[in-house]
XYZ file of C-alpha atoms in Angstrom:
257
model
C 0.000 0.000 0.000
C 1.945 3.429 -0.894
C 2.244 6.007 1.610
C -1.310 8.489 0.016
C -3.293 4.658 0.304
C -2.002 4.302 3.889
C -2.946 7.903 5.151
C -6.375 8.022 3.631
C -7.196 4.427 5.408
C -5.977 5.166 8.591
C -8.045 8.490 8.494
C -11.381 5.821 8.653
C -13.595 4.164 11.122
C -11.949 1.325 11.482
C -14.463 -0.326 13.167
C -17.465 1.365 11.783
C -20.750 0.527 14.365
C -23.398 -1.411 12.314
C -26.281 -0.172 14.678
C -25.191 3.482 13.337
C -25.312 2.443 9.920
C -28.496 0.414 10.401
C -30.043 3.454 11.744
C -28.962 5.813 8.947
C -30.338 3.437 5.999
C -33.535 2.582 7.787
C -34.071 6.821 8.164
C -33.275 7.729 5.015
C -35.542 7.311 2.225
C -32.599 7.529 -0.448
C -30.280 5.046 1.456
C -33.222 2.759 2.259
C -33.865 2.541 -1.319
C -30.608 2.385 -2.221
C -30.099 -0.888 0.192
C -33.415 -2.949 -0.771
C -33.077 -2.297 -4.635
C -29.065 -3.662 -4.071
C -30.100 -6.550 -1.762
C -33.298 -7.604 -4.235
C -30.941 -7.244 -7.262
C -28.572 -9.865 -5.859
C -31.276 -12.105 -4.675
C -32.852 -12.002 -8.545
C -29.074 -13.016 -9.789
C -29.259 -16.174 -7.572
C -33.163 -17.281 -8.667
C -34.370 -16.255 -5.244
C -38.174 -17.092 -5.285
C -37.581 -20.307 -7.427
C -38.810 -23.650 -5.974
C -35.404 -24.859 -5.744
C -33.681 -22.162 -4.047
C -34.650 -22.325 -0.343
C -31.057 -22.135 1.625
C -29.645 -18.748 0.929
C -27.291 -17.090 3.136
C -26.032 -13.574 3.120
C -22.076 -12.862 3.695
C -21.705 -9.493 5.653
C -25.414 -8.938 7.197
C -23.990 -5.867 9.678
C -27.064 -4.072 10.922
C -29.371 -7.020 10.321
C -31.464 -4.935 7.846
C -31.864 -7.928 5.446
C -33.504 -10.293 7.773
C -36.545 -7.649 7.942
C -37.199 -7.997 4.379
C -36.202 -11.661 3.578
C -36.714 -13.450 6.894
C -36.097 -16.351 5.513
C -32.593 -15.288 4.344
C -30.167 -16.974 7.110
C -27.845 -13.487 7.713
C -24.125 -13.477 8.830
C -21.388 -11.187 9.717
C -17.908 -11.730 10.780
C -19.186 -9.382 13.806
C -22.453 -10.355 16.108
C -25.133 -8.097 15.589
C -28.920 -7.675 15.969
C -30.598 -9.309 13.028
C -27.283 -11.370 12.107
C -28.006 -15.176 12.542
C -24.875 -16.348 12.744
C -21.089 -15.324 13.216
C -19.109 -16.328 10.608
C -15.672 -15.968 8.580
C -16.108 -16.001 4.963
C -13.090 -17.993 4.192
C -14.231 -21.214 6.381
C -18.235 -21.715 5.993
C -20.069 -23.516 8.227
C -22.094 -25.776 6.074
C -22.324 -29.134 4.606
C -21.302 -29.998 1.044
C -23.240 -28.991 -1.713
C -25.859 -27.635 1.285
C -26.428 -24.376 0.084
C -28.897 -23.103 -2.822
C -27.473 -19.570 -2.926
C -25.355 -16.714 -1.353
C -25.364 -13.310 -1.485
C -22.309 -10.338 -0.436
C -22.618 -7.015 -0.244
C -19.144 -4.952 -0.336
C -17.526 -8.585 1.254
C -14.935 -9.825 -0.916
C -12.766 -7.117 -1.072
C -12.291 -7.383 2.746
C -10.938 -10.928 2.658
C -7.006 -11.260 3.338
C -7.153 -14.879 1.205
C -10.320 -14.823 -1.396
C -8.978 -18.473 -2.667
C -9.754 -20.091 0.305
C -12.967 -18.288 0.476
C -13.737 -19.190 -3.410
C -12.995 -23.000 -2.248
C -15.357 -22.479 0.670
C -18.241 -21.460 -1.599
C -17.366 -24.121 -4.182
C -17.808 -26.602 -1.349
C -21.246 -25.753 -0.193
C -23.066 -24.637 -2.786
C -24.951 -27.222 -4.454
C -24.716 -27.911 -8.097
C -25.974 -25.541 -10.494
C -26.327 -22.581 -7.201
C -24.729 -19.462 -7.409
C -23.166 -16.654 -5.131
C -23.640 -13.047 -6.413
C -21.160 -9.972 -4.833
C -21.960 -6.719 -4.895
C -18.523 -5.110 -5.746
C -16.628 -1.607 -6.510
C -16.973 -1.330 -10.418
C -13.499 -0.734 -12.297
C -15.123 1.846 -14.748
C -12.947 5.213 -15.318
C -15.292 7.309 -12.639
C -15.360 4.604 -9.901
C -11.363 3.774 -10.247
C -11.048 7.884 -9.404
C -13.609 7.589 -6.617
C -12.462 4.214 -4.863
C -8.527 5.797 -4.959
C -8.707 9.477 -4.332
C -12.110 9.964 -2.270
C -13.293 6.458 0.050
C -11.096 6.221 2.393
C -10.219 1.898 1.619
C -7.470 1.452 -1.046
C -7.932 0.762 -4.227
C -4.526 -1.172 -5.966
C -4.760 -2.731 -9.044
C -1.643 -3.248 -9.098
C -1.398 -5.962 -6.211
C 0.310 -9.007 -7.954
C -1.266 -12.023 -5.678
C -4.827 -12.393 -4.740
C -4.690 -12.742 -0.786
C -2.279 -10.220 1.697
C -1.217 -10.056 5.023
C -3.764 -8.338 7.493
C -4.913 -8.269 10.877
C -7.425 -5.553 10.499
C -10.826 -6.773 9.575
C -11.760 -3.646 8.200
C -8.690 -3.477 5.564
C -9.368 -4.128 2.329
C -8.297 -4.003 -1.685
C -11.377 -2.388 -3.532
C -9.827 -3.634 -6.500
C -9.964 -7.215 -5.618
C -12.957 -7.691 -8.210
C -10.974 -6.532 -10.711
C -7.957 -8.503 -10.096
C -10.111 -11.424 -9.806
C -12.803 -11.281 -12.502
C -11.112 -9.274 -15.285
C -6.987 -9.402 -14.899
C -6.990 -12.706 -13.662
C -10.120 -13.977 -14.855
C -8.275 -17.068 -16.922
C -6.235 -17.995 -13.693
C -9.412 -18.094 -11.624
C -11.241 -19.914 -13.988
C -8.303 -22.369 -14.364
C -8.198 -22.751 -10.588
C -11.354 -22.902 -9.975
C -12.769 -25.372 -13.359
C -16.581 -26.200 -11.840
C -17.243 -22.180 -11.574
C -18.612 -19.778 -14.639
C -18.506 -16.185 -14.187
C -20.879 -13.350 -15.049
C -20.019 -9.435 -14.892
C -23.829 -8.734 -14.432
C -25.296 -5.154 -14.117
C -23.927 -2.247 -12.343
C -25.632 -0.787 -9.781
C -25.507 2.780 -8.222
C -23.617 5.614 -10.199
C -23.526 9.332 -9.547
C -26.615 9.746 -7.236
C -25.154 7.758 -4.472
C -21.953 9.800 -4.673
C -23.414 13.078 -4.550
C -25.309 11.815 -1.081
C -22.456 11.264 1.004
C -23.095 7.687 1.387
C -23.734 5.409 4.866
C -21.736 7.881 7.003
C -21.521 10.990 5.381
C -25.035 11.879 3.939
C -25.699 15.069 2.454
C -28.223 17.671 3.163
C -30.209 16.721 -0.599
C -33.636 15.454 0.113
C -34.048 11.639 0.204
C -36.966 12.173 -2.497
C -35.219 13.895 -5.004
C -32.174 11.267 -4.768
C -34.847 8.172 -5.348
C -36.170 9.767 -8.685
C -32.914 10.590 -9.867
C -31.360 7.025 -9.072
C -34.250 5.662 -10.831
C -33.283 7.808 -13.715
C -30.005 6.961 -13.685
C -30.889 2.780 -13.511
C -33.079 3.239 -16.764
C -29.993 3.965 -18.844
C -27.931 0.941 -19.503
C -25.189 3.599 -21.378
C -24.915 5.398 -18.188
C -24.394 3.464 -15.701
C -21.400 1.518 -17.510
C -20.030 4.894 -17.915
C -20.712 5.825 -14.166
C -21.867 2.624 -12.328
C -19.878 3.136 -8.952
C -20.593 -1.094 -7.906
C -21.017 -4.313 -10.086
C -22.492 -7.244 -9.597
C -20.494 -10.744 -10.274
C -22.223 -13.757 -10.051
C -20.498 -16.830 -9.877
C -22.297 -20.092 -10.467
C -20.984 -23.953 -9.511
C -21.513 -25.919 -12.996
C -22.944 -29.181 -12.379
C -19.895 -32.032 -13.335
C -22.124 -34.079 -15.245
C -22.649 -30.983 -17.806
């Protein structure tokens, strides 16, 4: 991490409090929006709602909004929280083989130290034919400026192996996706031979940005944020262009295929 990386990370929260951020999203029509359209687009990537699909679990519940929409949905966190299910570490899952119909992350994977053993993990459980969908930074020309000069986690594309050394849960590589699903993508795939991977739609652009976010929300009226994100999600053009987050789904191909 160079020195500018360093000094904008340690300026964070490193341990940001998910009952403040539950609080924020459930108060604020823009961010509430915001967090059910992003946690019913992922659900839609993994079938959610087919007969098939019953065991779905979401990586990286903090604030324990999902399980008031999906109760169903068994919710996790690497931290214990109200409306989190279980406590769990993304790179050792606690579930049987081929156990698991679907999973969802929002903003996980670039938080994991070692994403191969948490890429075996979900190979493992997820049944045959299930998928896993992340909700990720995009690596468009806006969001690379955003995720390295404004949010405060680093963004390095240039990190040459896919894990790191950390002991801070909160550390991260924002361009992790990138690395793994468009750099690397023939490694992974080589690595990883039962998987096939989809770059799937991007999600919030410009409107987010000009709110402030979770933590830093602006004085612009929740309203007037909702019409213009749905504006902004009718344009396929514009949100490549300006798409801030991606979704990558990731499904386990059945070995008799």
């Amino acid at each position: 991490m160079n020195n500018y990386q360093q000094r904008k990370f340690e300026k964070r929260k490193r341990d940001e409090n998910p009952y403040e951020s539950r609080r924020n999203i459930l108060n604020d029509v823009y961010l509430n929006h915001v967090y059910t359209s992003l946690t019913s687009t992922l659900l839609e990537a993994i079938k959610w709602g087919n007969d098939d699909v019953r065991t779905v679990v979401e990586l990286g519940s903090a604030g324990g909004i999902s399980k008031t929409l999906y109760p169903t949905l068994i919710t996790s966190d690497i931290r214990e929280c109200d409306g989190v299910d279980r406590s769990i570490d993304a790179m050792n899952l606690p579930f049987d083989d081929n156990s698991v119909d679907g999973i969802i992350a929002k903003d996980v994977l670039h938080h994991l130290p070692n994403p191969l053993e948490h890429l075996t993990e979900v190979v493992r459980v997820l049944r045959p034919g299930a998928m896993i969908a992340y909700s990720e930074p995009n690596w468009n020309l806006l969001s690379r400026l955003v995720y390295r000069f404004i949010h405060p986690e680093p963004f390095e594309p240039q990190q040459e192996t896919w894990s790191r050394e950390s002991s801070e849960p909160m550390d991260a590589n924002q361009a992790l996706a990138m690395i793994l699903f468009e750099r690397d993508v023939r490694m992974l795939k080589k690595q990883f031979p039962r998987i096939e991977v989809s770059l799937d739609s991007s999600t919030y652009a410009l409107t987010f940005l000009i709110s402030g976010g979770v933590y830093q929300r602006t004085v612009i009226s929740g309203r007037l944020l909702q019409r213009l994100a749905n504006r902004e999600t009718k344009s396929p053009t514009w949100m490549k262009i300006f798409g801030l987050n991606r979704v990558i789904v990731i499904k386990k191909v059945d070995p008799g295929i």
